[in-house]
Tab-separated table of C-alpha atoms in Angstrom:
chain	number	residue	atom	x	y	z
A	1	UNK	CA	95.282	27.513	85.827
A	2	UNK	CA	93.294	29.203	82.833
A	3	UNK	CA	94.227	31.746	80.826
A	4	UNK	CA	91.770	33.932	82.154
A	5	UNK	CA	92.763	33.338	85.254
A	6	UNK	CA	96.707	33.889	84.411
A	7	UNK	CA	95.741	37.138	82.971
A	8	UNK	CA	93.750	38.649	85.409
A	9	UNK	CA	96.396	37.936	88.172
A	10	UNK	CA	98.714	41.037	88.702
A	11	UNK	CA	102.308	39.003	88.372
A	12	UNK	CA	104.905	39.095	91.189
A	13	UNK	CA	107.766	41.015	90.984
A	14	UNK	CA	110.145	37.728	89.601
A	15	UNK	CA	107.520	37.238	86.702
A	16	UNK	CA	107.820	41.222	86.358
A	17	UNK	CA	111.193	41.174	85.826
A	18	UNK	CA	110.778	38.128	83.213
A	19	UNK	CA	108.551	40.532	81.093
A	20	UNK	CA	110.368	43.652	80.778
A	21	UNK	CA	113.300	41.600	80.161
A	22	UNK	CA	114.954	42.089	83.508
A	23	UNK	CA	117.349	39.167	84.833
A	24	UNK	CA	117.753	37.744	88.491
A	25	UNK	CA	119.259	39.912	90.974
A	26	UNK	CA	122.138	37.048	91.767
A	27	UNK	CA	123.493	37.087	88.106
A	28	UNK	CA	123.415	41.010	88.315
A	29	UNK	CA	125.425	40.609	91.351
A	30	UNK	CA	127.733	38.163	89.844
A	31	UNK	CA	128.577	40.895	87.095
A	32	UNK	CA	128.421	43.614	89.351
A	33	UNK	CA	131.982	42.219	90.929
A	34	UNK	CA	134.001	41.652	87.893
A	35	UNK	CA	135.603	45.332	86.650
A	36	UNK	CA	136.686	44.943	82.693
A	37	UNK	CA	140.764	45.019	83.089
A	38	UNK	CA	142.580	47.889	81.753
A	39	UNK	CA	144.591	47.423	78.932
A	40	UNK	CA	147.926	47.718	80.793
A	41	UNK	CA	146.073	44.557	83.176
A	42	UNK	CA	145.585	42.669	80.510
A	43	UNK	CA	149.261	42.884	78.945
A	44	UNK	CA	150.859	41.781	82.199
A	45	UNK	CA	147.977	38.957	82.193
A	46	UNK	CA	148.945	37.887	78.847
A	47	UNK	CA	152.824	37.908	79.985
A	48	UNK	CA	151.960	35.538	82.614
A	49	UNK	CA	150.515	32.834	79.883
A	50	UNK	CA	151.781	30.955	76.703
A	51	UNK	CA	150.587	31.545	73.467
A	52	UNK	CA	149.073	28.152	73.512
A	53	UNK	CA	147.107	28.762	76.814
A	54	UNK	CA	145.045	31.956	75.761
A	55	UNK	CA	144.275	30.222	72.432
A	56	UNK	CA	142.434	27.177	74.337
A	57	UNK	CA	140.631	29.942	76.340
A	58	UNK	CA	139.714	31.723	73.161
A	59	UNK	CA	138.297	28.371	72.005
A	60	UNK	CA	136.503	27.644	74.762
A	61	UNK	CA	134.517	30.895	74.631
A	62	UNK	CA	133.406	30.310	71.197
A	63	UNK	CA	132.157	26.661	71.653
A	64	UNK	CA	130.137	28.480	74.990
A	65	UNK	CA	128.887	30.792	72.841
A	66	UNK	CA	128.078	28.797	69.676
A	67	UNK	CA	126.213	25.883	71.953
A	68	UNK	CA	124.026	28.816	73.853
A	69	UNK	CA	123.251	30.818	70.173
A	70	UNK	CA	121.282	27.569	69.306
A	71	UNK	CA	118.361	28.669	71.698
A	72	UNK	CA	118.657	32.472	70.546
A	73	UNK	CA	118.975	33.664	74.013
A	74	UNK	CA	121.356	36.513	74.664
A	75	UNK	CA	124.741	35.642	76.404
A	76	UNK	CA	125.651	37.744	80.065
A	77	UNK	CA	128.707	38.600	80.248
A	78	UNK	CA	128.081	36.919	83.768
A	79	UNK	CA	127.823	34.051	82.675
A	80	UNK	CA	131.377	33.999	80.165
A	81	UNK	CA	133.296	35.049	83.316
A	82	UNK	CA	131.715	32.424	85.737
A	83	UNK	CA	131.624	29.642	83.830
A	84	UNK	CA	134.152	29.486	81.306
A	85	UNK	CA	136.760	32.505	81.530
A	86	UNK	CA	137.237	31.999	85.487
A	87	UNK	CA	140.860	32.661	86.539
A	88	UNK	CA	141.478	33.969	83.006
A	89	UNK	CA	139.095	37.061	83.609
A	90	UNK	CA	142.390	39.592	84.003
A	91	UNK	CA	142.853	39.364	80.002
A	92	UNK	CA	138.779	38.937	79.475
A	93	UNK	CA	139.105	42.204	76.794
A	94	UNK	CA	141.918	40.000	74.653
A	95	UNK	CA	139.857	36.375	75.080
A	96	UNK	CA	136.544	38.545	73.734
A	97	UNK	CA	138.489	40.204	71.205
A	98	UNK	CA	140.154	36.880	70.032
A	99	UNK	CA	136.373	34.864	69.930
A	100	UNK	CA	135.287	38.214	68.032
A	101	UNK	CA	138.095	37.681	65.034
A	102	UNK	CA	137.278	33.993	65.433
A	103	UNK	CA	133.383	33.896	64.987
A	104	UNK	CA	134.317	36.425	62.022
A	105	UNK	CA	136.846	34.685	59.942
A	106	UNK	CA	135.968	31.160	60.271
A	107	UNK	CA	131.717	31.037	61.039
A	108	UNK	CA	130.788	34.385	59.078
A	109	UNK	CA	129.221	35.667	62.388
A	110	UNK	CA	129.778	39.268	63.620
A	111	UNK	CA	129.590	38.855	67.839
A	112	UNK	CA	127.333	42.271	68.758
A	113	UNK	CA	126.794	43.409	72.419
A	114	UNK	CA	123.155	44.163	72.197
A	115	UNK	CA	123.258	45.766	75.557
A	116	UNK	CA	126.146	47.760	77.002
A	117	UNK	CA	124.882	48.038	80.622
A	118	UNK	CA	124.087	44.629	81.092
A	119	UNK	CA	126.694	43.185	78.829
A	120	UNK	CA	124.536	40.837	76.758
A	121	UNK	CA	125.557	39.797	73.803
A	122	UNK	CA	124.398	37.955	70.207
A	123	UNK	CA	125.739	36.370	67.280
A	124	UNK	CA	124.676	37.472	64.029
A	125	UNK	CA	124.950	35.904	60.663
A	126	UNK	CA	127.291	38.412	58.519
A	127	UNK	CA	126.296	37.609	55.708
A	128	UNK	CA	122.074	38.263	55.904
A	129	UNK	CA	122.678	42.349	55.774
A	130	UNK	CA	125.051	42.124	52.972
A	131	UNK	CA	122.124	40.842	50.246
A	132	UNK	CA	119.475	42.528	52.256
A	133	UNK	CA	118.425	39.496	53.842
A	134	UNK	CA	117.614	38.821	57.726
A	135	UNK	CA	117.766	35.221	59.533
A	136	UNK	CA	113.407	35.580	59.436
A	137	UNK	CA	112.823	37.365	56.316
A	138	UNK	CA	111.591	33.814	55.196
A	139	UNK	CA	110.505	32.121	58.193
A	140	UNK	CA	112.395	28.657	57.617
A	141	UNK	CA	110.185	27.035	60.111
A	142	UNK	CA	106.741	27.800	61.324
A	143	UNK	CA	107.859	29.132	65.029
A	144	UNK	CA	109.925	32.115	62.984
A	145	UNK	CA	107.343	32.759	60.822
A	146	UNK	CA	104.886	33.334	64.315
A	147	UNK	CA	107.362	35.943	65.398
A	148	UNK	CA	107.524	37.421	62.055
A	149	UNK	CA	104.166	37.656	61.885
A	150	UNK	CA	104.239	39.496	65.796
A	151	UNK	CA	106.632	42.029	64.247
A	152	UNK	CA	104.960	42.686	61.151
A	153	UNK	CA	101.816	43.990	63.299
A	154	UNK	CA	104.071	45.719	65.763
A	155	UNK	CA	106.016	47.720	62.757
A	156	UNK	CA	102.784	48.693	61.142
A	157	UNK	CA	100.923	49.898	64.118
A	158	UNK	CA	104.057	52.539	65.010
A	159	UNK	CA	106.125	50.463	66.991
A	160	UNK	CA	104.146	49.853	69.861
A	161	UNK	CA	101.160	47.891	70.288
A	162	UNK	CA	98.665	46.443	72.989
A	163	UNK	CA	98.896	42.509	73.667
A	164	UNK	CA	94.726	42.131	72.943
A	165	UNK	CA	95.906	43.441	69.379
A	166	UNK	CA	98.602	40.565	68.742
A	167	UNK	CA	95.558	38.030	69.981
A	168	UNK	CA	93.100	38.688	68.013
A	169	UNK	CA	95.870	38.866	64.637
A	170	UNK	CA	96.502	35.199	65.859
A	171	UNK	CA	93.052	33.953	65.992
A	172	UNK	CA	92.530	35.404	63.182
A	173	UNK	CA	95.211	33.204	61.664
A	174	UNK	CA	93.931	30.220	63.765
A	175	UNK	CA	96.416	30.367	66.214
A	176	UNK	CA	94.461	31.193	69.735
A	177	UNK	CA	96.397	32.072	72.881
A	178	UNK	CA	94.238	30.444	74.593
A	179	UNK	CA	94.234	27.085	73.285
A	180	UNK	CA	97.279	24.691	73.116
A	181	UNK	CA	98.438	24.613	69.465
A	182	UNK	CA	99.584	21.233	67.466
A	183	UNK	CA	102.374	22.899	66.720
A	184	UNK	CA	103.390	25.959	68.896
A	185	UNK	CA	101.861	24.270	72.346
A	186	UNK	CA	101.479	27.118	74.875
A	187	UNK	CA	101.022	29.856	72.256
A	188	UNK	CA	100.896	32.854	74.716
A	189	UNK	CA	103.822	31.271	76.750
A	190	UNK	CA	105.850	31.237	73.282
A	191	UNK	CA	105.234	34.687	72.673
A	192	UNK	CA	105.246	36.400	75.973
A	193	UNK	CA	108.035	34.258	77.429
A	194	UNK	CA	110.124	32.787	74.833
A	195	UNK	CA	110.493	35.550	72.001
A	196	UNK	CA	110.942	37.994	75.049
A	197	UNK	CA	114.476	36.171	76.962
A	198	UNK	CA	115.522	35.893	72.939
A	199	UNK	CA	115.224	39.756	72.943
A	200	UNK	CA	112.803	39.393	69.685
A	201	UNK	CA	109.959	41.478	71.963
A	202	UNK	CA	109.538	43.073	74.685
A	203	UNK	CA	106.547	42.609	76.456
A	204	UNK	CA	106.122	45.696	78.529
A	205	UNK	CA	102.919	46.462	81.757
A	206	UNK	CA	100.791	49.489	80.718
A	207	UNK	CA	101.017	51.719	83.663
A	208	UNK	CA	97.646	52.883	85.568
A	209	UNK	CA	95.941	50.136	83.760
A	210	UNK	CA	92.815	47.741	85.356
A	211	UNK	CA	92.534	45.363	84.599
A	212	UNK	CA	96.113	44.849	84.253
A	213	UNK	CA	97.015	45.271	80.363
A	214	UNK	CA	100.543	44.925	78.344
A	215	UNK	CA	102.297	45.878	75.135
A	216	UNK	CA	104.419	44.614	72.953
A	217	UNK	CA	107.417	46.432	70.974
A	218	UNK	CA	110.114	44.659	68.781
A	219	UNK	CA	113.159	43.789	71.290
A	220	UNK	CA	117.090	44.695	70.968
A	221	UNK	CA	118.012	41.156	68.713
A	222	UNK	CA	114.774	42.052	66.101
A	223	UNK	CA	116.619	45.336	66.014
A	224	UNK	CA	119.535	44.244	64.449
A	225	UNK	CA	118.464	41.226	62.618
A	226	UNK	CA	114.796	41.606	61.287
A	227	UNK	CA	114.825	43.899	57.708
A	228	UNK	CA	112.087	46.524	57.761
A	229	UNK	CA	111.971	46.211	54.198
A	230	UNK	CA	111.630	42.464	54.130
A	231	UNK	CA	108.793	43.049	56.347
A	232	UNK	CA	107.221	45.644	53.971
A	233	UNK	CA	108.020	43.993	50.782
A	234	UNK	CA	106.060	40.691	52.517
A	235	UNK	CA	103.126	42.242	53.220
A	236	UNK	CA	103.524	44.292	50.106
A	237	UNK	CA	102.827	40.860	48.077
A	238	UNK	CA	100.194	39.709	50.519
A	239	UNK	CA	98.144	42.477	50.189
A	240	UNK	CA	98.687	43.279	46.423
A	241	UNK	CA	100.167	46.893	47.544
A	242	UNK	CA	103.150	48.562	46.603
A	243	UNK	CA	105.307	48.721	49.651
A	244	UNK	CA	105.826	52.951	48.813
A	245	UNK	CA	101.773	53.517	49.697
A	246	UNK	CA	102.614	53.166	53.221
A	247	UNK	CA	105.015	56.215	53.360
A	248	UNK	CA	105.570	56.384	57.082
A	249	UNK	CA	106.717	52.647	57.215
A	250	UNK	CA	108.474	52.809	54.044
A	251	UNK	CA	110.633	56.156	55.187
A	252	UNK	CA	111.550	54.501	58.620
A	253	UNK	CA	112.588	50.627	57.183
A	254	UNK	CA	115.039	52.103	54.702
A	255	UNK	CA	116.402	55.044	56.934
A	256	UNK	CA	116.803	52.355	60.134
A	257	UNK	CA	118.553	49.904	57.088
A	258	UNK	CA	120.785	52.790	56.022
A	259	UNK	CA	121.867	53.698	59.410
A	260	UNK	CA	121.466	51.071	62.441
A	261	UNK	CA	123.729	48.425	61.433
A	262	UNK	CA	125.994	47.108	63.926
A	263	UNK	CA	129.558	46.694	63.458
A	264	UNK	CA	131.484	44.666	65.788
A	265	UNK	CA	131.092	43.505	69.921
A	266	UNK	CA	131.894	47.091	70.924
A	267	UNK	CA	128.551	48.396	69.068
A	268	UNK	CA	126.592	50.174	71.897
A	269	UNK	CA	122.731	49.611	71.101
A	270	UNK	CA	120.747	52.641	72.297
């Protein structure tokens, strides 16, 4: 199948879901039935179990959650409770709470739930806001520094901008969408598929539009981890400009800096 071909083709209502970001109805309906225990729930849970139980669960959790971070893909609550909390899921607020203090004082990571109605959650390195940094300020290898690049033309162009845009800044760079890269392979799959279920984009359908058309905007992980400034102080060097000449930009990365930092599981994200 061509690209052409691929793009032309209006996508069925699975692939839909895949690009706005939406997840299979079954795993909806597998969080759908668990209700998050009350606090008086989970104290007689916890009466029911030794010390040394709930501390294996606790474990357990984090080594789920460090072995899934590794791909960058957001974590479903779902997906905790099936798989690894099971019969435990009556004290589910304590395990969380435990993993929280866990990731925190022994990895440096600060557990975030990115999305409060779908219970998705990331790990963040705590210690990238502290000197300003963010985990691709520097790409450290060249499928970071792709997305970086993605985000840097989203920021600039307001926030939102059309898919044909993000193209031609590739091919520009050498990197065609259409062609299979030496280093990225599927270059438009990477990008429309693989930054999106990471929650680095979004890749959202222009309504009313035909040929059908889409847009890209940064996604609920570049949120929290990607600095504005970085951004602005990168292209600042590139370009020879001083970051300040773009007012607009410059006015938004340090009030989002000064005020959209995250600061534990419980954080609610728009």
């Amino acid at each position: 199948m061509t690209q052409r071909k691929r793009l032309s083709n209006t996508p069925s209502s699975s692939q839909a879901k895949r690009q706005s970001g939406a997840f299979p109805a079954q795993d909806d309906d597998d969080d759908v039935t668990f209700t998050q225990p009350s606090s008086t729930q989970v104290q007689r849970g916890l009466e029911k179990l030794t010390p040394a139980q709930v501390d294996q669960k606790t474990a357990e959790v984090v080594q789920f959650f460090l072995v899934k971070a590794q791909k960058k893909i957001p974590i479903r609550r779902a997906d905790i409770v099936k798989h690894v909390v099971k019969e435990y899921k009556n004290i589910y607020p304590e395990i969380i709470k435990r993993a929280t203090q866990t990731f925190d004082k022994v990895f440096g990571l600060k557990l975030v739930e990115i999305d409060t109605k779908n219970h998705l959650y990331i790990l963040v390195n705590k210690l990238d806001p502290v000197e300003g940094d963010s985990p691709i300020s520097a790409p450290a290898n060249p499928k970071m520094g792709l997305l970086f690049q993605i985000l840097s033309v989203v920021f600039m162009k307001g926030g939102v901008v059309r898919e044909n845009v993000i193209w031609n800044t590739l091919k520009k760079l050498r990197v065609d969408p259409g062609e299979k890269h030496e280093e990225f392979g599927d270059v438009k799959k990477v990008v429309t598929e693989e930054f999106v279920r990471q929650k680095y984009l979004e890749y959202v359908r222009i309504p009313h539009t035909e040929p059908v058309e889409y847009e890209f905007r940064w996604g609920q992980r570049a949120e929290i981890e990607v600095s504005k400034p970085k951004i602005l102080e990168f292209l600042g060097e590139l370009h020879e400009v001083d970051p300040k000449s773009w007012s607009q930009q410059y006015r938004e990365a340090h009030a989002s800096q000064n005020s959209s930092q995250p600061s534990s599981s419980s954080s609610s994200q728009r």
